[in-house]
Coordinates of C-alpha atoms in Angstrom, one line a residue:
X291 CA -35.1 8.7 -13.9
X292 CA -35.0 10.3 -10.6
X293 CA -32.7 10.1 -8.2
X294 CA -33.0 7.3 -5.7
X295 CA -32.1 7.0 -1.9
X296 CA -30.9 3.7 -0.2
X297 CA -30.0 4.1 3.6
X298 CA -30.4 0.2 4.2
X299 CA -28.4 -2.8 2.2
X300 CA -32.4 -4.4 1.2
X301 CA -33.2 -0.8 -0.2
X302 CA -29.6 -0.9 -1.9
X303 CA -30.1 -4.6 -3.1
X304 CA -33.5 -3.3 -4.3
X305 CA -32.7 -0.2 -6.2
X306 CA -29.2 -2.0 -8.0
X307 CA -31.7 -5.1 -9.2
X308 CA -34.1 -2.4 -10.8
X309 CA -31.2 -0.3 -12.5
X310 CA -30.0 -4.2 -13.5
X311 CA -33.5 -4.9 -15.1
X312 CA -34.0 -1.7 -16.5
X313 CA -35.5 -2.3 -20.5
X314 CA -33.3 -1.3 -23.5
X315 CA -34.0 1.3 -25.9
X316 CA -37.0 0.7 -28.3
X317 CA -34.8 1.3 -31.2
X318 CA -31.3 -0.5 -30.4
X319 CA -30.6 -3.8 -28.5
X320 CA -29.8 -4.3 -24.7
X321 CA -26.9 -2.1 -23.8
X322 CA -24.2 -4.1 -21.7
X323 CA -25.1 -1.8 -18.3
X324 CA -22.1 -0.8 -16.1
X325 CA -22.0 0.1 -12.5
X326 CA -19.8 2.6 -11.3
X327 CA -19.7 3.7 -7.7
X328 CA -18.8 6.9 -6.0
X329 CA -17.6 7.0 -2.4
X330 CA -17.7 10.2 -0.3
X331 CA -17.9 10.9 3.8
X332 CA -20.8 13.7 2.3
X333 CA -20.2 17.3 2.7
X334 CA -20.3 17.3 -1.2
X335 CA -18.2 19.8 -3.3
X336 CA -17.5 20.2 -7.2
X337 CA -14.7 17.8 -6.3
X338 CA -17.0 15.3 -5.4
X339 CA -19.0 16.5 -8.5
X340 CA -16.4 15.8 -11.1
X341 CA -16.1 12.7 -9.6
X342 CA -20.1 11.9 -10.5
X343 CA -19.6 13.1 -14.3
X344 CA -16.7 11.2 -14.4
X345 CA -18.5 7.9 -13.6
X346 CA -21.3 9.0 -15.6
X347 CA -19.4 9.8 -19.0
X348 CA -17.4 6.2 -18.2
X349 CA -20.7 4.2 -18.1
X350 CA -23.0 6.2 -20.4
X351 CA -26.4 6.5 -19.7
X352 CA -27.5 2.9 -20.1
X353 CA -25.0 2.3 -16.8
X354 CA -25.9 3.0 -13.5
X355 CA -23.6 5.8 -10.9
X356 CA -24.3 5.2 -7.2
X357 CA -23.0 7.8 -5.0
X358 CA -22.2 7.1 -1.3
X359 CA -22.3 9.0 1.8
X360 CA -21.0 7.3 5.2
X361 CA -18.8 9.4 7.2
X362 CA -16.7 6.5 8.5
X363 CA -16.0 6.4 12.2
X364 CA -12.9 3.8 11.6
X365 CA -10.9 6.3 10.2
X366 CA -10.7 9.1 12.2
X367 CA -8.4 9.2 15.3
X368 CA -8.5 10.1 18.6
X369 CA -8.5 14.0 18.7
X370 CA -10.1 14.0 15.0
X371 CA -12.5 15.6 13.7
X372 CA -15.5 13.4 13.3
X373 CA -18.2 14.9 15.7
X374 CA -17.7 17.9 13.6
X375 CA -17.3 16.8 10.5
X376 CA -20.6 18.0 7.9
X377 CA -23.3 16.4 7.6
X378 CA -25.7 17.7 5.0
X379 CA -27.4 15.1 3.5
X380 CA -29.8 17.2 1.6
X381 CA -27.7 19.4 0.1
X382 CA -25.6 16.4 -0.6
X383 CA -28.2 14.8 -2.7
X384 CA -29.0 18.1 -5.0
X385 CA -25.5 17.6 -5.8
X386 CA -25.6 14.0 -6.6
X387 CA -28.6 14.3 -8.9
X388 CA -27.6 17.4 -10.9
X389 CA -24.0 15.4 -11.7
X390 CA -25.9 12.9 -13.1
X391 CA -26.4 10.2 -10.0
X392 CA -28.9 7.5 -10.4
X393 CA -28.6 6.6 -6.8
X394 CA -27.2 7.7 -3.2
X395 CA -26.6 5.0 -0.5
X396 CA -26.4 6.7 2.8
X397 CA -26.2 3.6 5.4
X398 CA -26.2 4.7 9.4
X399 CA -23.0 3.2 11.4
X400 CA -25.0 0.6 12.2
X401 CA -26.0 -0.8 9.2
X402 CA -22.3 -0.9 8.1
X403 CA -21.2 -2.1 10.9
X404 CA -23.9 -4.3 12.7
X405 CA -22.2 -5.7 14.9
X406 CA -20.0 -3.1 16.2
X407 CA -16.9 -2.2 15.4
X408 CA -15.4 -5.1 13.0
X409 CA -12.7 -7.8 14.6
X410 CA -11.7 -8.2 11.3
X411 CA -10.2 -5.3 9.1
X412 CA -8.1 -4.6 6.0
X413 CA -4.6 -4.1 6.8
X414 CA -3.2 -1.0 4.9
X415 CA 0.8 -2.8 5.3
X416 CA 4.1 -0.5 4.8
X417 CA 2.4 2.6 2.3
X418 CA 0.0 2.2 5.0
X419 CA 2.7 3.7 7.9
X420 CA 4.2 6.7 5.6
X421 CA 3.3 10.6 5.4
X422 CA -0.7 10.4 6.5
X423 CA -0.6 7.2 8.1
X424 CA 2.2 8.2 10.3
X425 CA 0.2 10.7 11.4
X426 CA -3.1 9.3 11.5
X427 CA -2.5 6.2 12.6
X428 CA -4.8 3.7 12.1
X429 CA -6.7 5.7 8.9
X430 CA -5.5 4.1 6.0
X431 CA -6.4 0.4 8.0
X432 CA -10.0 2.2 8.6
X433 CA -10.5 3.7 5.1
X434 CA -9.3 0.1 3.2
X435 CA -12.3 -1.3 5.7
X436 CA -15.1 0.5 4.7
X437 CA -13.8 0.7 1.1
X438 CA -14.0 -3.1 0.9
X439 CA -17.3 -3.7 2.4
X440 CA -18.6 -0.4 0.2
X441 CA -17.0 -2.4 -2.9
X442 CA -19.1 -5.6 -1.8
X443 CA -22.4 -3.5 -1.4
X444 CA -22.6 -1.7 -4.5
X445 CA -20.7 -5.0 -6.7
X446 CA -19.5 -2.0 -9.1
X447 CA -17.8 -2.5 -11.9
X448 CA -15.7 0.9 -11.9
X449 CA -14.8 2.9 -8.8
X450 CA -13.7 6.7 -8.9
X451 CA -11.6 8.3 -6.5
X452 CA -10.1 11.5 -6.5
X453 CA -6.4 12.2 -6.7
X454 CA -6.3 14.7 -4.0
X455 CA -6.1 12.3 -1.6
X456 CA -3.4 10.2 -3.9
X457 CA -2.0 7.9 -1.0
X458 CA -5.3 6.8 -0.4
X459 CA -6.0 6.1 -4.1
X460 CA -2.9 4.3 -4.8
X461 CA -4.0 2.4 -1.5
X462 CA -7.5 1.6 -2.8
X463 CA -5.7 0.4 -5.9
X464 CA -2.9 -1.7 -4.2
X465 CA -5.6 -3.3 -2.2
X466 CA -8.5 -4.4 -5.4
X467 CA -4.7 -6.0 -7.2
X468 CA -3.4 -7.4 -4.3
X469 CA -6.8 -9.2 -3.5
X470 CA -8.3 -9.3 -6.6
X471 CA -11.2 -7.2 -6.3
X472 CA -13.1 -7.3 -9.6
X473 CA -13.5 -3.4 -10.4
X474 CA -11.7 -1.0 -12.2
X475 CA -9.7 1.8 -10.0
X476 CA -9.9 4.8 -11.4
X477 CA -8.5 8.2 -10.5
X478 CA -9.7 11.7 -11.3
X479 CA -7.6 14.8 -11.3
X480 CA -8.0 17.3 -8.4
X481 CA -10.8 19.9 -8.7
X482 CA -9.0 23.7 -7.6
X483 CA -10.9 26.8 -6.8
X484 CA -9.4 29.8 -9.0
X485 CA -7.1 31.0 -6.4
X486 CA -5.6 27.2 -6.9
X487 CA -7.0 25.8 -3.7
X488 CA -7.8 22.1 -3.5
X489 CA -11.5 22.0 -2.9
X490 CA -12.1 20.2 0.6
X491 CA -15.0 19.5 3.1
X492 CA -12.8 20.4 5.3
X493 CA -12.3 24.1 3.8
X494 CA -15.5 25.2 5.3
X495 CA -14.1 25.3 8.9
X496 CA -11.3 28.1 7.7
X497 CA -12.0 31.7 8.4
X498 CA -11.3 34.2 5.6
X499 CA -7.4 35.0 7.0
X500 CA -6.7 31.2 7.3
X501 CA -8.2 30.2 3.8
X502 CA -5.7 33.2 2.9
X503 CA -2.9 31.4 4.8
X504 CA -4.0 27.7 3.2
X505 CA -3.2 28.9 -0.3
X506 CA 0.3 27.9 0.9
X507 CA 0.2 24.5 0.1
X508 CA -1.2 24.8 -3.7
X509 CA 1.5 27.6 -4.4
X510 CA 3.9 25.4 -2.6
X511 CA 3.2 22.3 -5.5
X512 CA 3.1 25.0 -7.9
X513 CA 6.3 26.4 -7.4
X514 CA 7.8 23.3 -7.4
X515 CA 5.8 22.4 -10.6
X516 CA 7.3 25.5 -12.2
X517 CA 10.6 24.9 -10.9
X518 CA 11.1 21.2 -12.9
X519 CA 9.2 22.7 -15.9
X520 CA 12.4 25.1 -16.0
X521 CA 14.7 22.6 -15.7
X522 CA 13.1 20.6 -18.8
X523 CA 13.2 23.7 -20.7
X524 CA 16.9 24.3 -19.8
X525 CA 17.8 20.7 -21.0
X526 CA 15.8 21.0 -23.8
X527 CA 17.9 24.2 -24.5
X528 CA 20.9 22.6 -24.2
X529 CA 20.3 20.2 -26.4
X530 CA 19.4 22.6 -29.4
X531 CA 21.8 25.1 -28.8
X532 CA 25.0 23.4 -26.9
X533 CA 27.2 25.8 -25.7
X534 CA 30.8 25.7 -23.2
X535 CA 32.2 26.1 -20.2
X536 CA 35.0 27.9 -22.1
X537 CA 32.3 30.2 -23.4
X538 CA 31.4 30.5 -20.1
X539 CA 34.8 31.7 -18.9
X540 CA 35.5 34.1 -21.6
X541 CA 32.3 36.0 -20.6
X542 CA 32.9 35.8 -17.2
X543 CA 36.0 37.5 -18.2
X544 CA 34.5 40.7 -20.0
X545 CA 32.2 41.0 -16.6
X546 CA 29.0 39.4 -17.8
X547 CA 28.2 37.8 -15.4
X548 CA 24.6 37.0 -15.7
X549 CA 25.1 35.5 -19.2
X550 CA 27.8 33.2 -17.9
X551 CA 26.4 32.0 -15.2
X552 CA 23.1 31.7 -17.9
X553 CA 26.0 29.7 -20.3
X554 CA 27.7 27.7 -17.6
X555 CA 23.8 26.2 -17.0
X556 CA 23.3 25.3 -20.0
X557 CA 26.7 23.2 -20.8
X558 CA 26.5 21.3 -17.6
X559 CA 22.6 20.3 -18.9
X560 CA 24.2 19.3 -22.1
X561 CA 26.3 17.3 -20.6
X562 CA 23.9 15.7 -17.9
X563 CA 26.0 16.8 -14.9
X564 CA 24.5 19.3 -13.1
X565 CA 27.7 21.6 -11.5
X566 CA 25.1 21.6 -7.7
X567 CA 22.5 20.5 -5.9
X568 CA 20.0 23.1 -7.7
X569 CA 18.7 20.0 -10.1
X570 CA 16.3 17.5 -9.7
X571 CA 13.9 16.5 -7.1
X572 CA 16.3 18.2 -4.7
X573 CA 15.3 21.3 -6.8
X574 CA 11.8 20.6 -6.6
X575 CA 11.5 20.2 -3.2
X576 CA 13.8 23.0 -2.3
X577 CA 10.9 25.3 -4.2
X578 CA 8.1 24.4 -2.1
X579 CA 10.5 24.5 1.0
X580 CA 10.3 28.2 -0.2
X581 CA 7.0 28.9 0.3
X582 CA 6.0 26.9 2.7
X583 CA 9.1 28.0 5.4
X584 CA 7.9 31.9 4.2
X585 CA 4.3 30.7 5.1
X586 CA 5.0 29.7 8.3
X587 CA 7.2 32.8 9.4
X588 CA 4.3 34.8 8.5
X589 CA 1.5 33.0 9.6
X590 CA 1.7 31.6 13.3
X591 CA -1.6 29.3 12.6
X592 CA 0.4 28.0 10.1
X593 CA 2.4 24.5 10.7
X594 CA 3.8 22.5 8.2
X595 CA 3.2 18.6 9.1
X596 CA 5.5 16.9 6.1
X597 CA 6.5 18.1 2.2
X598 CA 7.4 14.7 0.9
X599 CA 8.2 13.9 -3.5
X600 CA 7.2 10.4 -3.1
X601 CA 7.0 7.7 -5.7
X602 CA 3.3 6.8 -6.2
X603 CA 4.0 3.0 -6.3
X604 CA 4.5 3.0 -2.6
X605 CA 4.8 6.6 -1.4
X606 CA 8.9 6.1 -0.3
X607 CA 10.8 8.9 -1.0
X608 CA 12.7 9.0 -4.3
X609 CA 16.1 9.6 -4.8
X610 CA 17.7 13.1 -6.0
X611 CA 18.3 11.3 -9.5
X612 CA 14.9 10.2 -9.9
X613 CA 13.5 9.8 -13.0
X614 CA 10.3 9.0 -14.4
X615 CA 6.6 10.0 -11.9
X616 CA 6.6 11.0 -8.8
X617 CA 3.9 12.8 -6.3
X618 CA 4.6 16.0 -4.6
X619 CA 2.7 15.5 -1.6
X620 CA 1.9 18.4 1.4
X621 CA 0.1 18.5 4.6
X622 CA -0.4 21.2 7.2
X623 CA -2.5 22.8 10.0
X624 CA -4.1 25.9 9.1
X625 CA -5.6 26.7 12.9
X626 CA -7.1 23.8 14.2
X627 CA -8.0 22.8 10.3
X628 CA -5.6 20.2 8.7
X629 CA -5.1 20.0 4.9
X630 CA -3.3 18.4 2.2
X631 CA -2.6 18.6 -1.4
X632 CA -0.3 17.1 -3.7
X633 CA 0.2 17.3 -7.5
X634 CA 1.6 14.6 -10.3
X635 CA 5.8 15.4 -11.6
X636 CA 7.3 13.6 -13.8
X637 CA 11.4 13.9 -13.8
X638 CA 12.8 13.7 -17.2
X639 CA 9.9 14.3 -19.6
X640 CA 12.0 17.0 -21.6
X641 CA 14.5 13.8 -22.0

């Protein structure tokens, strides 16, 4: 089956009732059809793409995958970028198709909201306020908006969202359990280009030197990434092979230095107390400070806006001690361009 357009909510009423009524196989009974529903502002990417296979291999091919494009106007500030943000609608549904969409619903402003801008709107609360709510104010109350009335349109029963924009996923999720929305939240990992940047609409607007400088951010996460993945190794090191701090001493003694500093490590992860600050989410952070701080000497287009390791419950900053998963979360302005990335930790996996 082609692909099919809906840019009213009759066409879209329409087109779900056919997939609905669509005849089983010949040779095997009526499959228990899923819906599963895509949300994008357009401007469609491999991102986006993963998102559509993702929804696809969830709900098989006796489901049904709508995609949908609305660049929401409730969520862009004033200042923001919405009069320039892409539209390309037919590039946008080549994509759709060739992931494997059965559907696109493409609705004007108006036919989401017909009777202006809403009096009544979905309140984002607290994780609403931190890191890109505190600066975008406003967003996160616009996004949970059309998100809702997107959920009640396409009545899916799976929704996929991508985990580069993780405070707005664990939004999306607080909001279908706190008000009992009945679809299934789901999140799909963040699609990179091969340099390691996180593929973005908003990537097109960068000229070659300031894509350059926006690989900051991803080796930023990955620094930090690498710099706990040490840690777990040293621990796990220590517990195999415990050695002393009067080991340490004695080869400090004979002017080794670099093995006892390399010894003194590895006691103090034996014995769980780490001799400075050089451990745990403090570590982690301090390793994208790094790149990000040599980023912006080097780069005046550069500007950092926040590097925040957050817990993903409720985005609040976790402690130096943390254990357990976190999100390592970045935004910044590359020229007049603002980006973000983030990546997944979890503190004491080696444990």
């Amino acid at each position: 089956m082609s692909l099919e357009l809906a840019s009213t909510r009759a066409e879209l009423d329409r087109l779900l009732a056919r997939h609905r009524d669509r005849p089983p196989a010949a040779d095997g009974p009526a499959p228990a059809a899923r819906t599963a529903v895509v949300m994008t502002m357009g401007a469609l990417h491999d991102g986006h793409a993963a998102l559509v296979r993702a929804a696809r291999a969830h709900v098989g091919e006796a489901g049904s995958v709508v995609v949908t494009v609305f660049v929401n106007p409730l969520q862009f500030g004033v200042g923001e970028d919405l009069d320039r943000y892409p539209r390309t609608l037919d590039s946008d549904l080549k994509t759709a198709e060739a992931a494997g969409a059965d559907a696109v619903f493409a609705p004007s402003v108006d036919e989401v909201y017909p009777g202006g801008t809403p009096q009544v709107r979905i309140s984002a609360g607290p994780m609403g306020e931190r890191l890109e709510g505190a600066a975008r104010p406003g967003h996160f109350d616009g996004m949970l908006t059309v998100v809702a009335k997107l959920l009640h349109l396409t009545a899916p029963d799976v929704a996929f969202y991508g985990q580069k924009d993780a405070q707005q996923l664990a939004l999306i999720r607080r909001m279908a359990r706190d008000l009992n929305f009945p679809v299934e939240i789901v999140g799909v990992p963040t699609v990179r280009e091969e340099d390691g940047l996180a593929l973005s609409s908003r990537n097109r607007f960068l000229s070659a030197a300031e894509r350059r400088t926006a690989l900051a951010l991803s080796l930023a996460l990955f620094a930090a990434r690498d710099r706990l993945g040490a840690q777990h190794a040293l621990r796990a090191r220590a517990r195999s092979a415990p050695t002393s701090d009067a080991r340490a001493a004695a080869l400090s003694a004979l002017g080794e230095a670099r093995a006892a500093a390399d010894t003194h490590a590895v006691a103090h992860a034996a014995s769980g107390t780490p001799p400075t600050r050089g451990c745990g989410a403090h570590a982690v952070r301090s390793a994208a400070r790094v790149v990000l701080d040599q980023a912006a000497r080097d780069n005046r287009s550069f500007t950092l806006d926040y590097l925040a390791l957050v817990d993903p419950a409720d985005f609040t900053d976790v402690p130096d001690d943390h254990t357990g998963e976190a999100i390592l979360a970045v935004a910044a302005r590359v020229g007049a361009t603002r980006l973000i990335d983030n990546i997944p930790l979890t503190f004491g996996a080696a444990q």
